[in-house]
Short mmCIF file of C-alpha atoms in Angstrom, two decimals:
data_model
loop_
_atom_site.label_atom_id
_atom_site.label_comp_id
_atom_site.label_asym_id
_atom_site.label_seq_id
_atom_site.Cartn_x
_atom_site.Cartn_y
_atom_site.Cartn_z
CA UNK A 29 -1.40 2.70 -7.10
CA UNK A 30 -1.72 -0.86 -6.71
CA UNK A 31 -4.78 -3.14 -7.33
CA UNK A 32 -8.02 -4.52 -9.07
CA UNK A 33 -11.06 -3.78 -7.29
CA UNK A 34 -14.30 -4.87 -8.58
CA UNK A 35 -16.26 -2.49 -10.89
CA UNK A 36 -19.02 0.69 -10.25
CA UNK A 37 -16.72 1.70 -7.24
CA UNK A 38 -17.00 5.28 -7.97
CA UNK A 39 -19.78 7.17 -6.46
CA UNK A 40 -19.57 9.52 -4.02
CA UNK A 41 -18.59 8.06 -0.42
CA UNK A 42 -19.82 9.10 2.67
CA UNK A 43 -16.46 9.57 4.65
CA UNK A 44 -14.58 11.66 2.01
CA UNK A 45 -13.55 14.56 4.36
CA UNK A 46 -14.50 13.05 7.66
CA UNK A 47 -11.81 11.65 10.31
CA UNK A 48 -12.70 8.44 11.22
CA UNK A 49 -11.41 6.78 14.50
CA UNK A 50 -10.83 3.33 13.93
CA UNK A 51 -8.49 2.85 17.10
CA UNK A 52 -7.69 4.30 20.03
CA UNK A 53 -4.47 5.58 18.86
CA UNK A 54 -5.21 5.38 14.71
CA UNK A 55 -7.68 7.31 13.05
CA UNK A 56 -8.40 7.47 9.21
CA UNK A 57 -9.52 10.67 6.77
CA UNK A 58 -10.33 9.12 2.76
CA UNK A 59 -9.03 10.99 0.00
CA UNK A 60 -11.96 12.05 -3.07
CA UNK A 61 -9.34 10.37 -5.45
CA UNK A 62 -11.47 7.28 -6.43
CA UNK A 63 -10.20 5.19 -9.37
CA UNK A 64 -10.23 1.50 -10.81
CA UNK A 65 -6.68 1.50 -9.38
CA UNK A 66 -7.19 3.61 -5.67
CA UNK A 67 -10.43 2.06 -4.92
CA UNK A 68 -12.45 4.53 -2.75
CA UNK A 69 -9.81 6.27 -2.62
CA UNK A 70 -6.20 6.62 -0.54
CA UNK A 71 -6.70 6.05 3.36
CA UNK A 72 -4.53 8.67 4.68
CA UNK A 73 -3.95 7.74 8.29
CA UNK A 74 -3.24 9.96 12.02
CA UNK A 75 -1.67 8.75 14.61
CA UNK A 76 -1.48 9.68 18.45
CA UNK A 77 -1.31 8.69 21.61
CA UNK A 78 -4.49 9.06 23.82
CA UNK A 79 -2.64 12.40 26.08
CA UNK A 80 -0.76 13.44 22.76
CA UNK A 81 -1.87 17.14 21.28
CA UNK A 82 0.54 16.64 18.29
CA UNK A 83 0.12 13.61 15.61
CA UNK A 84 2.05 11.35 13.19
CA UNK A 85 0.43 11.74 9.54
CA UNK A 86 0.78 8.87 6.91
CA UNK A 87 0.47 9.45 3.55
CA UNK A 88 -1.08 13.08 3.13
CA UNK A 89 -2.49 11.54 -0.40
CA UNK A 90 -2.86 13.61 -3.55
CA UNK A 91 -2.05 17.20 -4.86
CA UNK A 92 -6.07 18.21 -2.89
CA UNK A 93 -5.83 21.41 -1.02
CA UNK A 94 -9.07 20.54 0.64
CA UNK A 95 -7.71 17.57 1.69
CA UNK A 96 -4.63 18.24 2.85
CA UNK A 97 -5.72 21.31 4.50
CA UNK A 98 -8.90 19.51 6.49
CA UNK A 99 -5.48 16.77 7.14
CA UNK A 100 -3.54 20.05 9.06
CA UNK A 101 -6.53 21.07 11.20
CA UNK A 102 -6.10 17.96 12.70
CA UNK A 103 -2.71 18.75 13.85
CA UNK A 104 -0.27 20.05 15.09
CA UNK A 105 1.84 17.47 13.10
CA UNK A 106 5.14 16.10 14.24
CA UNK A 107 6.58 14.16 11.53
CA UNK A 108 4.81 13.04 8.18
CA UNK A 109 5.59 9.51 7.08
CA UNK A 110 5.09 7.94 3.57
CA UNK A 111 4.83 4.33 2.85
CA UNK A 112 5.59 4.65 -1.08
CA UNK A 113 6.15 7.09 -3.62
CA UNK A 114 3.22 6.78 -5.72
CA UNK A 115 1.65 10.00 -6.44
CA UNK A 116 -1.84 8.97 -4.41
CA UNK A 117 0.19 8.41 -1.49
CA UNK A 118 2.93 11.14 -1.84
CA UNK A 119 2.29 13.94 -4.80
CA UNK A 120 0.93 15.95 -1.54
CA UNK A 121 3.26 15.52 0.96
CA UNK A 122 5.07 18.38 0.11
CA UNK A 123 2.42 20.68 0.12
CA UNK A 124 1.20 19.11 3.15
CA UNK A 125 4.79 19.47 4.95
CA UNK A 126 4.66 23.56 4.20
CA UNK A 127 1.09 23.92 5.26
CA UNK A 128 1.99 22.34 8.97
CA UNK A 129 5.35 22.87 9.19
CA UNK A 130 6.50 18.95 9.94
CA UNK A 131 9.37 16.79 8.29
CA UNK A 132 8.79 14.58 5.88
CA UNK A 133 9.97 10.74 5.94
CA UNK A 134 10.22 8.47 3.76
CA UNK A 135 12.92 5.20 2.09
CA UNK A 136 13.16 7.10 -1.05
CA UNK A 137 15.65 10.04 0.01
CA UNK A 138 13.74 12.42 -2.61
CA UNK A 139 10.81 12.43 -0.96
CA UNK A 140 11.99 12.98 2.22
CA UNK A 141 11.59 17.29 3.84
CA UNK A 142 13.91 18.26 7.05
CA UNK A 143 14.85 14.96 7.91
CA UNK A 144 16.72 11.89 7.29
CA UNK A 145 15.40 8.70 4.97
CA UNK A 146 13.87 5.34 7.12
CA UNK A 147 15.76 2.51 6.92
CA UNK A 148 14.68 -1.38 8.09
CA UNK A 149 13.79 -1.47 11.47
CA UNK A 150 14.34 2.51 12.53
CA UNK A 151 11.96 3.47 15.10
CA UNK A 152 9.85 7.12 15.13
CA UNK A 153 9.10 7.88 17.84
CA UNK A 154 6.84 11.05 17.89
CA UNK A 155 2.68 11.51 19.12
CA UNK A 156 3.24 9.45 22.42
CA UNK A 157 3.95 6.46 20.46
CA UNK A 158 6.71 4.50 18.63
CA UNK A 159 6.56 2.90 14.99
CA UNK A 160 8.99 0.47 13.73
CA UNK A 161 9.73 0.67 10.01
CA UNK A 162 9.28 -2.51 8.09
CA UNK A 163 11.04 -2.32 4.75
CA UNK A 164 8.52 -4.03 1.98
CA UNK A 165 9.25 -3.72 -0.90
CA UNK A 166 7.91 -5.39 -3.87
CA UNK A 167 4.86 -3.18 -4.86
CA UNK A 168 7.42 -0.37 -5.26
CA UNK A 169 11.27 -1.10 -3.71
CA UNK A 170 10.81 1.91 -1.14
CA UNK A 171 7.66 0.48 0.31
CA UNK A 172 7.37 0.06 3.69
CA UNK A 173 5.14 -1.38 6.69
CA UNK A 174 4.76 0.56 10.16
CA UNK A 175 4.33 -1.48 13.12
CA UNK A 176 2.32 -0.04 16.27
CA UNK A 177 2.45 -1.83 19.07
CA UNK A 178 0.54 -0.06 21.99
CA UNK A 179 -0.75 -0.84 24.92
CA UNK A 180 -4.36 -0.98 23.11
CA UNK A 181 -3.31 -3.36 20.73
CA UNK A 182 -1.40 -3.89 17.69
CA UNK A 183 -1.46 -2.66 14.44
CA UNK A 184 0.37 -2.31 11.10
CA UNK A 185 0.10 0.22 8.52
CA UNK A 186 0.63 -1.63 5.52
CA UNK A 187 0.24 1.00 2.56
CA UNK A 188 -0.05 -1.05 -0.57
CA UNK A 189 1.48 -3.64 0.59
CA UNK A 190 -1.34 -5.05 1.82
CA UNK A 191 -4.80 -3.60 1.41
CA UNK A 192 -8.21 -3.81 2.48
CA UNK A 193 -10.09 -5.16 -0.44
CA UNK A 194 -8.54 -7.06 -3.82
CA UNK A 195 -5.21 -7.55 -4.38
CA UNK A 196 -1.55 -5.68 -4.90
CA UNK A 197 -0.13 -4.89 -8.19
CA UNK A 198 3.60 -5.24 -7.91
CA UNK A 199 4.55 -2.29 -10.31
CA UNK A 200 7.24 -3.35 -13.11
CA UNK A 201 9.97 -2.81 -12.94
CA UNK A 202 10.28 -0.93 -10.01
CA UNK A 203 8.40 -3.80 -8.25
CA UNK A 204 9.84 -6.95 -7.68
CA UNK A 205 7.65 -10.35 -7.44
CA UNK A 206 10.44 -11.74 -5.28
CA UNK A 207 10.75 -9.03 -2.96
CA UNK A 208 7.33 -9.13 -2.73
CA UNK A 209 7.09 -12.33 -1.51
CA UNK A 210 9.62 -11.77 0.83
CA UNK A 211 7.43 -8.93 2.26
CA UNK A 212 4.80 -10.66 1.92
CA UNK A 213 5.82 -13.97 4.65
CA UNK A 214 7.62 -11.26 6.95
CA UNK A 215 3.70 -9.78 7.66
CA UNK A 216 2.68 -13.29 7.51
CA UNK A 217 5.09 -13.38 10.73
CA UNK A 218 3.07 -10.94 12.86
CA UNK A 219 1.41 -11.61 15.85
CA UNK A 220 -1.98 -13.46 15.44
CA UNK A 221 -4.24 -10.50 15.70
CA UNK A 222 -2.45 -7.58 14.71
CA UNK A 223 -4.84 -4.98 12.93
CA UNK A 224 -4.13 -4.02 9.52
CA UNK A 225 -4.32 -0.43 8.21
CA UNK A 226 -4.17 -0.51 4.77
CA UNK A 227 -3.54 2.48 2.35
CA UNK A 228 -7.01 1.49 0.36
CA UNK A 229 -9.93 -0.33 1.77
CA UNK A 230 -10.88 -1.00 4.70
CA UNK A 231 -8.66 -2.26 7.77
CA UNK A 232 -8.14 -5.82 8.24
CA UNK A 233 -8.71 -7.94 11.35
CA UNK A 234 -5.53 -9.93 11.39
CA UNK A 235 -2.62 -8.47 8.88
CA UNK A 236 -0.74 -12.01 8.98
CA UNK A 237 -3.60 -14.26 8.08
CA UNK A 238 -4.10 -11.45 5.18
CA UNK A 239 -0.71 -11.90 3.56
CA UNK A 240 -0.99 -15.71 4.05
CA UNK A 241 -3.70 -15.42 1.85
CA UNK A 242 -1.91 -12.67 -0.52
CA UNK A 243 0.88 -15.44 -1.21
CA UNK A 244 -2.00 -18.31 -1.55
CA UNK A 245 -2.94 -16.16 -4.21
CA UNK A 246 0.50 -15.37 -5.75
CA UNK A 247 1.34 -18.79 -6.06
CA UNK A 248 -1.73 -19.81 -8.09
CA UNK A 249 -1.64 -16.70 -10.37
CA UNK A 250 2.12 -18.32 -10.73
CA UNK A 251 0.78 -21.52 -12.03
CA UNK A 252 -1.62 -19.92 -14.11
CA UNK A 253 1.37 -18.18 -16.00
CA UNK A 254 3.52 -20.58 -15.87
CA UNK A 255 0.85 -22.95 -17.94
CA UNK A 256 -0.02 -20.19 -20.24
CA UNK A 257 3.77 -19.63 -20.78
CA UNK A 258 3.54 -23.22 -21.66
CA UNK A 259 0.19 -23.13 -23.67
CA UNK A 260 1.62 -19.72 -25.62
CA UNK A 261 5.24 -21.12 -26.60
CA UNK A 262 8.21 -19.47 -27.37
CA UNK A 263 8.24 -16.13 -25.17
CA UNK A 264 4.98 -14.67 -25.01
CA UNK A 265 4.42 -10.79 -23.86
CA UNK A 266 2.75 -10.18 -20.78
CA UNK A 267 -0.33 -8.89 -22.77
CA UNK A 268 -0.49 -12.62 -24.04
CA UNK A 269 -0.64 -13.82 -21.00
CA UNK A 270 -3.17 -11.64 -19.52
CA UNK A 271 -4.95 -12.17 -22.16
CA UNK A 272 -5.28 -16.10 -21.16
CA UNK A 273 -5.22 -15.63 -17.34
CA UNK A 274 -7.02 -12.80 -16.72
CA UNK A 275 -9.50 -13.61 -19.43
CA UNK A 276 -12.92 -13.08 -17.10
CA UNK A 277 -11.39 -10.28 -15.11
CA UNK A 278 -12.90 -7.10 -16.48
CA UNK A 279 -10.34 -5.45 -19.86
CA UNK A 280 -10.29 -1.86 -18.20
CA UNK A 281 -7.66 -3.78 -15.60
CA UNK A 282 -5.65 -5.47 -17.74
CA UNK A 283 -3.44 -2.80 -18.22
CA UNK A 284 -2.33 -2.79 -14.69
CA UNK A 285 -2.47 -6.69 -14.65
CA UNK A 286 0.47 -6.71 -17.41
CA UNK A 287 2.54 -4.93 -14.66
CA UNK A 288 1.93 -8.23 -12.48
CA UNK A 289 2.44 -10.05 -15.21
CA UNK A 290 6.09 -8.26 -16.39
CA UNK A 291 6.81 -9.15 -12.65
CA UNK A 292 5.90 -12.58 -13.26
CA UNK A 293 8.02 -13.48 -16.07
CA UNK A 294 10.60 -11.77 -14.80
CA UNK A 295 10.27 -14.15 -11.55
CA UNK A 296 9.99 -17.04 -13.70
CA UNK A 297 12.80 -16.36 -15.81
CA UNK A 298 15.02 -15.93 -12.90
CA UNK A 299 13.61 -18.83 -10.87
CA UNK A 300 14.79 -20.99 -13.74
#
């Protein structure tokens, strides 16, 4: 869960239950979970080498036996990874690790099924191909990044770290702002170029220049609090605030914008 898309985003979309190849080695099926906070709904993403039978599955999604189960006739599945514990990324992973028969990875040790928790920099290597974890947290703290670096290009599955259309909600108090910056300028560190695979929207041509515009963003929504912590005196609740800096963004999102917001003064409380 994780962002503010613009409104009317819910009407039936033509690739719900279709597998769409996006690379040669990274192919996409979109969850029917559409929501002011999923968007269209959560990207769940397989992964295989061009001679590979078998595949890598991120984020089976939600508790949707159609889903999931149109998800396993794409298999056979080696390993099942998931980027955060958010129930529209992970609520079916279970399910989906009984149904094909693969271990489940993940940071959080809880959500992980036959097999050991990712840490920073571990490599799977499984479908033909090899994926380095990149620990990002700040949306959640057990969010992470996979890098894929084949020989037909780069990419990075970025969860909700980085999506395809709006922008992240780091999720009090599990989320940190300052970890999430810190994710944030380590994929602003990627090769010029590499493709981003985001857990909602659509991908992104170049995953670095996207989180160099993420923390553009970050830092003005910064000012903005910082002069409405200003304008408000004392110390105003984060419902305050949004109510001053998110003033013309639509009141159905302001709910998740106090989570950013939490974050915020949190940040700026320890920043000073």
């Amino acid at each position: 869960m994780s962002r503010f898309p613009a409104i009317g985003e819910h009407a039936q979309h033509p690739a719900y239950g279709v597998l769409r190849k996006v690379t040669p080695v990274a192919s996409v099926m979109l969850a029917d979970n559409p929501s002011i906070m999923t968007l269209d709904g959560t990207n769940t993403w397989l992964l295989r080498a061009p001679d590979s039978v078998s595949c890598v599955v991120v984020d089976p999604g939600p508790l949707d036996e159609a889903h999931l189960a149109r998800i396993a006739a794409c298999g056979p599945v080696a390993t099942v990874v998931i980027t955060h514990g958010h129930p529209d990324h992970a609520e079916g992973a279970r399910r989906f690790a009984e149904l094909v028969g693969a271990p489940t990875r993940a940071v959080n040790p809880a959500l992980c099924h036959n097999a050991d928790p990712l840490h920073d920099d571990d490599v799977i290597a499984a479908a033909g191909l090899r994926l380095r974890v990149l620990a990002t947290p700040g949306h959640t703290a057990d969010s992470l990044c996979l890098l894929l670096d084949h020989e037909t290009g780069k990419a990075v599955l970025t969860g909700d770290s980085v999506l395809g259309r709006g922008t992240t909600v780091v999720a009090h108090p599990d989320g940190k702002l300052a970890d999430y910056l810190n994710s944030l300028h380590r994929l602003a560190d990627l090769p010029p170029g590499t493709l981003a695979l985001p857990g909602h929207g659509p991908e992104l041509p170049d995953a670095a220049e996207a989180a160099r515009r993420y923390l553009t963003h970050r830092e003005q929504r910064l000012a903005q609090v910082r002069t409405a912590v200003d304008e408000l005196g004392g110390s105003p609740t984060a419902r305050q605030v949004v109510e001053v800096v998110y003033a013309d963004v639509d009141h159905s999102l302001w709910a998740a914008a106090e989570w950013s917001v939490e974050a915020q003064l949190e940040y700026l409380r320890t920043e000073n």
